[in-house]
Coordinates of N, CA and C and ligand atoms in Angstrom, one line a residue:
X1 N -23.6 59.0 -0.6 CA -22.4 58.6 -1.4 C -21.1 59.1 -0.8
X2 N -20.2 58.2 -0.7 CA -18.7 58.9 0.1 C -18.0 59.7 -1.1
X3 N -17.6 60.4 -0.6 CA -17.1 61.5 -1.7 C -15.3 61.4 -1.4
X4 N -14.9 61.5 -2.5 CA -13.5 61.2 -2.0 C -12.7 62.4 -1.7
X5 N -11.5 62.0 -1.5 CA -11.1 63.1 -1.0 C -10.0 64.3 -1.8
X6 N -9.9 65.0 -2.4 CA -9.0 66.1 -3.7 C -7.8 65.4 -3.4
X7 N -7.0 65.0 -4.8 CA -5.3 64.2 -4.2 C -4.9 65.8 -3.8
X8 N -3.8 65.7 -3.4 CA -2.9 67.0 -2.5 C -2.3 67.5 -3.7
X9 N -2.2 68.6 -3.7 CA -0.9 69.3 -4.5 C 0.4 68.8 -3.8
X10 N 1.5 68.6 -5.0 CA 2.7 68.2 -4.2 C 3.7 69.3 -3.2
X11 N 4.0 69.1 -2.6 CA 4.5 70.3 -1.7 C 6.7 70.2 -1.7
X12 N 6.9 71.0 -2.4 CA 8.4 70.5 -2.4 C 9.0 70.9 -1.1
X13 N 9.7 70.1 -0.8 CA 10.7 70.9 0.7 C 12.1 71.6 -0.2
X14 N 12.6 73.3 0.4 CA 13.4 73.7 0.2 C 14.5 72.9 -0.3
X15 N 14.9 72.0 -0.1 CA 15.7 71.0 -0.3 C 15.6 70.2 -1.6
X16 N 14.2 70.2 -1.9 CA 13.9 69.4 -3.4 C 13.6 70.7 -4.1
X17 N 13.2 72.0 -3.8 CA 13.1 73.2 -4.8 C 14.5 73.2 -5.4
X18 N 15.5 73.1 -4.4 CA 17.3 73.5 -5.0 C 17.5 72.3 -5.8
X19 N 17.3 71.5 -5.4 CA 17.8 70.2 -6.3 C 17.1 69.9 -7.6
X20 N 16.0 70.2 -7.8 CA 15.3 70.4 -8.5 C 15.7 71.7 -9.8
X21 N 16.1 72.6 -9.2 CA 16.6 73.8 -10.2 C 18.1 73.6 -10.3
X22 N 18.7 72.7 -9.7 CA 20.0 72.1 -10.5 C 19.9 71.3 -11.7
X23 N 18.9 70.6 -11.6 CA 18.6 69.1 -12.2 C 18.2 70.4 -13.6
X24 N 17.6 71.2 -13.4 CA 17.0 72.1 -14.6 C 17.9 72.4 -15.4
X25 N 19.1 73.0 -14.7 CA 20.3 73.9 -15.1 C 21.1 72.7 -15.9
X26 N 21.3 71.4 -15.8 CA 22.1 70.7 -16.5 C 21.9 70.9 -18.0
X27 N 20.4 71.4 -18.2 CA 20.3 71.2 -19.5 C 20.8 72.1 -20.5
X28 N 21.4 73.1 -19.7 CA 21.9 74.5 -20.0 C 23.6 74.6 -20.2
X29 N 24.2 73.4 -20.1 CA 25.5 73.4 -19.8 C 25.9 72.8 -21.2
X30 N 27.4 73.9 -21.5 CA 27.7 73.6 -22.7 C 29.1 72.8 -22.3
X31 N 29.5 71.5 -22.2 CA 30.4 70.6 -21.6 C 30.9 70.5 -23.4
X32 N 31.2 71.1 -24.0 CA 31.8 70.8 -25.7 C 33.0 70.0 -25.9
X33 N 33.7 70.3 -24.5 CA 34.9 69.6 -25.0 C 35.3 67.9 -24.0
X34 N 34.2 68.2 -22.8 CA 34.4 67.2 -21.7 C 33.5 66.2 -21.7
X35 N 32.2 66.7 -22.5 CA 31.2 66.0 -23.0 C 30.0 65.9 -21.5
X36 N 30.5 66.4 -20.3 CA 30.4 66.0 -18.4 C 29.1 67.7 -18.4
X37 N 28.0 66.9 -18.6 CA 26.9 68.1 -17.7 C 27.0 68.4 -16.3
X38 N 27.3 69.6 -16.1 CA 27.1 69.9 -14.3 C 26.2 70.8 -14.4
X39 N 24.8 71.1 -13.4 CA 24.2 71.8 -12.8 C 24.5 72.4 -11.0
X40 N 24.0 73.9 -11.2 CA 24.3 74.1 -9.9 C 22.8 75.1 -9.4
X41 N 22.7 75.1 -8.1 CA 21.6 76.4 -7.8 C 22.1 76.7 -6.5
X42 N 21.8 77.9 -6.4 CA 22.0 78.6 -5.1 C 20.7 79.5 -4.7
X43 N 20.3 79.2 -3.2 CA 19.6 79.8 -2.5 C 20.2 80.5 -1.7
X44 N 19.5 82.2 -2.0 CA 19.7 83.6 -1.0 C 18.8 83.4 0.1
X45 N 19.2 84.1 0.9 CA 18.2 84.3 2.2 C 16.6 85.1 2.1
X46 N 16.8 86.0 0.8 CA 15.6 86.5 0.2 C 14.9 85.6 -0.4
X47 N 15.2 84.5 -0.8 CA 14.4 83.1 -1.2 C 14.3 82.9 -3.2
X48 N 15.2 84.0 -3.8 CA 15.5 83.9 -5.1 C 16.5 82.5 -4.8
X49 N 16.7 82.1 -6.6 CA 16.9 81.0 -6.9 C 18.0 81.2 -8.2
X50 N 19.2 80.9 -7.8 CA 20.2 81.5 -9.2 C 20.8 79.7 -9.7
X51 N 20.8 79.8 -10.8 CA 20.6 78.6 -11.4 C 22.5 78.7 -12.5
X52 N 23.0 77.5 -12.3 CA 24.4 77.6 -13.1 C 24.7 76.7 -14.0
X53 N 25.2 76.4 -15.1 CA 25.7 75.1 -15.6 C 27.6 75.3 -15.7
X54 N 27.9 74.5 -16.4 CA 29.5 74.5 -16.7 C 29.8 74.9 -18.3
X55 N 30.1 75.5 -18.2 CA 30.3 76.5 -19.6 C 31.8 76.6 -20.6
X56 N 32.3 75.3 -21.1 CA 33.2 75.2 -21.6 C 33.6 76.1 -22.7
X57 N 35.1 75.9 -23.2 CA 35.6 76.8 -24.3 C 36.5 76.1 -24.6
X58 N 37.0 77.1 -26.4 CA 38.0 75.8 -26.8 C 39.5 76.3 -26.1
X59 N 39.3 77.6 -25.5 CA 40.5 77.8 -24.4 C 40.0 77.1 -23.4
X60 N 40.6 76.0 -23.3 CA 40.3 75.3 -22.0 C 40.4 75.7 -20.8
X61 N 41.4 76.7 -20.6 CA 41.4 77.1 -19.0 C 40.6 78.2 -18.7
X62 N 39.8 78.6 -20.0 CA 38.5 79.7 -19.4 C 37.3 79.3 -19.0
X63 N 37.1 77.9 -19.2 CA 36.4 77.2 -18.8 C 35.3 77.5 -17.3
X64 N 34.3 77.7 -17.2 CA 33.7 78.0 -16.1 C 32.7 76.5 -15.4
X65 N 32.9 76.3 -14.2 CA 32.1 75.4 -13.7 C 30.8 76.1 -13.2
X66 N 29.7 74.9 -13.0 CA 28.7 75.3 -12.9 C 27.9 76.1 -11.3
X67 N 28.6 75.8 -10.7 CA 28.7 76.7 -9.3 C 29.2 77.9 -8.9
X68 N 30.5 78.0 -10.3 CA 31.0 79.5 -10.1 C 29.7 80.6 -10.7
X69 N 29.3 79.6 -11.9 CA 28.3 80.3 -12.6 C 26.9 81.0 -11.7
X70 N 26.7 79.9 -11.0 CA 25.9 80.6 -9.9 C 25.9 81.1 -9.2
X71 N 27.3 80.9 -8.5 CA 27.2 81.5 -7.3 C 27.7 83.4 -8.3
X72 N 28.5 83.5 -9.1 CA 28.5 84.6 -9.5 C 27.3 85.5 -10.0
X73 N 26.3 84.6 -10.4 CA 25.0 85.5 -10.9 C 24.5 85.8 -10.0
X74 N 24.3 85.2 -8.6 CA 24.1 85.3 -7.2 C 24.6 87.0 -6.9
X75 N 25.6 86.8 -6.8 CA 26.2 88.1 -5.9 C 26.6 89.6 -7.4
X76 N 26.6 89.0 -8.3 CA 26.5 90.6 -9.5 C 24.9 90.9 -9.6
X77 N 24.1 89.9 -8.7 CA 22.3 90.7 -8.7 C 22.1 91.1 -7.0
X78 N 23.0 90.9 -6.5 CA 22.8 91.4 -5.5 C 22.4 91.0 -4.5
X79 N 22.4 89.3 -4.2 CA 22.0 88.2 -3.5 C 23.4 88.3 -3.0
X80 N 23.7 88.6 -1.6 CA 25.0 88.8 -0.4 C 24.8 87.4 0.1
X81 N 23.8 87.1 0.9 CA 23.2 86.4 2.1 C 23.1 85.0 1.2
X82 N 23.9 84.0 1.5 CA 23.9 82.6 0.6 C 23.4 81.7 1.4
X83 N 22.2 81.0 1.2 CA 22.0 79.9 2.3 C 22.5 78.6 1.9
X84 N 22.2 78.4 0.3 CA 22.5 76.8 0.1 C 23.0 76.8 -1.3
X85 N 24.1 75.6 -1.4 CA 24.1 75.0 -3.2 C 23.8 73.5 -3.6
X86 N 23.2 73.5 -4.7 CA 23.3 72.4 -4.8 C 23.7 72.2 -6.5
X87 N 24.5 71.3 -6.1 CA 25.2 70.5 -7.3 C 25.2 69.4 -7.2
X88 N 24.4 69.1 -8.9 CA 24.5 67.6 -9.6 C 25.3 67.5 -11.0
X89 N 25.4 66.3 -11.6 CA 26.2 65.9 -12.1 C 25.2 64.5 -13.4
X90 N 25.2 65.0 -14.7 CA 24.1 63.6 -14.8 C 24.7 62.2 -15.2
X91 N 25.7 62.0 -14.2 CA 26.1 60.1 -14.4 C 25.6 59.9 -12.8
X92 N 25.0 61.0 -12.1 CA 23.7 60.3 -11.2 C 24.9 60.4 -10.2
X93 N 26.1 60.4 -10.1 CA 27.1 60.4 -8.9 C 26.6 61.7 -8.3
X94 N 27.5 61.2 -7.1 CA 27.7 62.8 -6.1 C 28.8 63.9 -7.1
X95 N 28.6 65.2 -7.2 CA 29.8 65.7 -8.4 C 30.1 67.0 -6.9
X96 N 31.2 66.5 -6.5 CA 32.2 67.4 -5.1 C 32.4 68.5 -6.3
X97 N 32.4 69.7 -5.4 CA 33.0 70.9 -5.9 C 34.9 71.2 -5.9
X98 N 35.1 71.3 -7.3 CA 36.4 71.1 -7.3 C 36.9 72.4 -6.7
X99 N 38.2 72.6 -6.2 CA 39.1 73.5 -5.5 C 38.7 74.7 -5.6
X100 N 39.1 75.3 -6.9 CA 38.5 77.1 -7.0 C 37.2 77.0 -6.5
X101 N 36.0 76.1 -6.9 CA 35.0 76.7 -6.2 C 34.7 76.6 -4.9
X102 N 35.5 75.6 -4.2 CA 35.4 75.6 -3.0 C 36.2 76.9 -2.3
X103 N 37.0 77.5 -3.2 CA 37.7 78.7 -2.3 C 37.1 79.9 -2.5
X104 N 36.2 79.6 -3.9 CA 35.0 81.1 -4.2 C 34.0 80.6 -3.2
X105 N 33.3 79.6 -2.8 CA 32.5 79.5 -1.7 C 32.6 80.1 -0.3
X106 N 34.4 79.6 -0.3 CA 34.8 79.6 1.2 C 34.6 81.9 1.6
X107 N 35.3 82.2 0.3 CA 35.5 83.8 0.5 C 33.9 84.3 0.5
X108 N 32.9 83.7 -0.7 CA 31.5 84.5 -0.9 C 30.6 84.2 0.3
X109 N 30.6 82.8 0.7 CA 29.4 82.4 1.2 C 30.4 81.3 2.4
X110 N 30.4 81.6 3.6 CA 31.3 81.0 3.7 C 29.8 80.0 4.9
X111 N 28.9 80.4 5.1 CA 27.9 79.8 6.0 C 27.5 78.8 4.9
X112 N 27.7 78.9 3.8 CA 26.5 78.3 3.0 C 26.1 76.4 3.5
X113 N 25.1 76.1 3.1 CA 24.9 75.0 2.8 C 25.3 74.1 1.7
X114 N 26.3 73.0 1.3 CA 26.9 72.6 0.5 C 25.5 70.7 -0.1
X115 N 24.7 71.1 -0.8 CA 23.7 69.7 -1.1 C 24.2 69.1 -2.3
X116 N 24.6 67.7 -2.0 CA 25.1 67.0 -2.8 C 24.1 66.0 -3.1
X117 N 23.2 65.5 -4.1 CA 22.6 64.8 -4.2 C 23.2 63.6 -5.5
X118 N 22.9 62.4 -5.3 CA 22.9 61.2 -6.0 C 22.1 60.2 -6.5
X119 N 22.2 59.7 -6.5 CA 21.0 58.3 -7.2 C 21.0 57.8 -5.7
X120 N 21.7 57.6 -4.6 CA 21.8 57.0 -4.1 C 21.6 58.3 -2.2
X121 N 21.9 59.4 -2.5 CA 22.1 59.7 -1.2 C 21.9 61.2 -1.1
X122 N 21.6 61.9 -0.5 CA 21.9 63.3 -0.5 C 22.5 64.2 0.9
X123 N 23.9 64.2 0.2 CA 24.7 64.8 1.3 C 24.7 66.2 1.2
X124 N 24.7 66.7 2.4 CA 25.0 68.2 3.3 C 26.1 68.4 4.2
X125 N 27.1 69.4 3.1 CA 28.1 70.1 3.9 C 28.5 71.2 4.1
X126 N 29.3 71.3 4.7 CA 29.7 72.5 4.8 C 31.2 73.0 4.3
X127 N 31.4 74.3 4.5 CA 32.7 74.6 3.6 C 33.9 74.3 4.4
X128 N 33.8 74.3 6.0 CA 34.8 73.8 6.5 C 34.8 72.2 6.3
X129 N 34.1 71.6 6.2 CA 34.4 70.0 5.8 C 35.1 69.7 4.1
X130 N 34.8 70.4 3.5 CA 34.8 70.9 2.2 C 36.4 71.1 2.1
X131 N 36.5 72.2 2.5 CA 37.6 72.8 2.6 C 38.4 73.4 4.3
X132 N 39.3 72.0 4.2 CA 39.7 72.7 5.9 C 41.4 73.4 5.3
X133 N 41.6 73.9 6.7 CA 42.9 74.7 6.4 C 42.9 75.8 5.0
X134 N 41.9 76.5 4.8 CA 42.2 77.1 4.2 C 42.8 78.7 3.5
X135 N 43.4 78.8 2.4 CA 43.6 80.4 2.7 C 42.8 81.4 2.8
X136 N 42.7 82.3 3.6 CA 41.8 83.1 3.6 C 42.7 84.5 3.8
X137 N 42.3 85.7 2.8 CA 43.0 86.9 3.5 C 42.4 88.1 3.2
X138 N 42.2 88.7 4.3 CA 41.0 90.0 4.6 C 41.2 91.1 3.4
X139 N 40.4 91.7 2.3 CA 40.4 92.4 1.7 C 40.6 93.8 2.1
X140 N 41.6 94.6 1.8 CA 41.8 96.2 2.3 C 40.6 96.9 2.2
X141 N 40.2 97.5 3.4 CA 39.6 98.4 3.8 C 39.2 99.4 3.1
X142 N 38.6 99.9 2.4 CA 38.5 100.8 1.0 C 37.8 102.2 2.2
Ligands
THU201 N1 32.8 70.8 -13.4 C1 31.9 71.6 -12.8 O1 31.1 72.3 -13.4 N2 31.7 71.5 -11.4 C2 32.5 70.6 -10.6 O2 32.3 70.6 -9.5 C3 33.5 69.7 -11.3 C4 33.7 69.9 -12.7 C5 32.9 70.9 -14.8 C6 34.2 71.5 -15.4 C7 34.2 70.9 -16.8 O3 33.4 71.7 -17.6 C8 33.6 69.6 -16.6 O4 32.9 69.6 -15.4 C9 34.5 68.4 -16.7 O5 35.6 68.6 -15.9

């Protein structure tokens, strides 16, 4: 009798683990006043996985997006070494990282990998494509 053969466990590639713990983190986001879920995840070089949403207030300009959020829980645990982020958005578009976090990226993580995924596409950039010309200025020497 031919015996068949065990289906495979699915095997995610690093690239669908991040995107995949973004897609998680949406569900986490309190958007109260914008109504706009954002997810974010960032991979350390130690292979931890820091997960963010966007965290609104009725002070609107305390407002945190969901990349600051991770990338800050990232580096207050002690993840230095940033390899990648990924940010989604659930109307299924590409959701670009707006200015401050492109300048918290540019200062924390400046090698990082930037994964943008869509209904339609999944882009990879970087912070100088992201952000060219930017300010940058060396922190005093303690
Ligand atoms: N937002 C993010 O979390 N990340 C982005 O890249 C763009 C915008 C949030 C901020 C606010 O809570 C909501 O999306 C609507 O602007």
């Amino acid at each position: 009798m031919a015996r068949k053969n065990p289906p495979l466990p699915k095997i995610e590639t690093e690239i669908e683990r991040l995107i995949n713990a973004s897609r998680k983190a949406l569900a986490f986001s309190r958007p109260l006043y914008s109504g706009f879920r954002v997810g974010a995840a960032v991979e350390a070089a130690d292979g931890r996985i820091f997960t963010g949403s966007n965290i609104e207030n009725a002070s609107l300009g305390l407002s945190v997006c969901a990349e600051r959020v991770s990338l800050l829980k990232a580096l207050s645990e002690g993840a230095a070494d940033l390899k990648a982020i990924a940010v989604v958005c659930e109307n299924g578009e590409t959701c670009y990282p707006c200015g401050s976090c492109r300048q918290m990226l540019l200062e924390f993580a400046p090698g990082i990998r930037i994964i943008l995924p869509s209904e339609k596409s999944v882009k990879v950039l970087t912070i100088g494509e992201l952000l060219p010309l930017p300010f940058i200025k060396e922190p005093p020497k303690r």
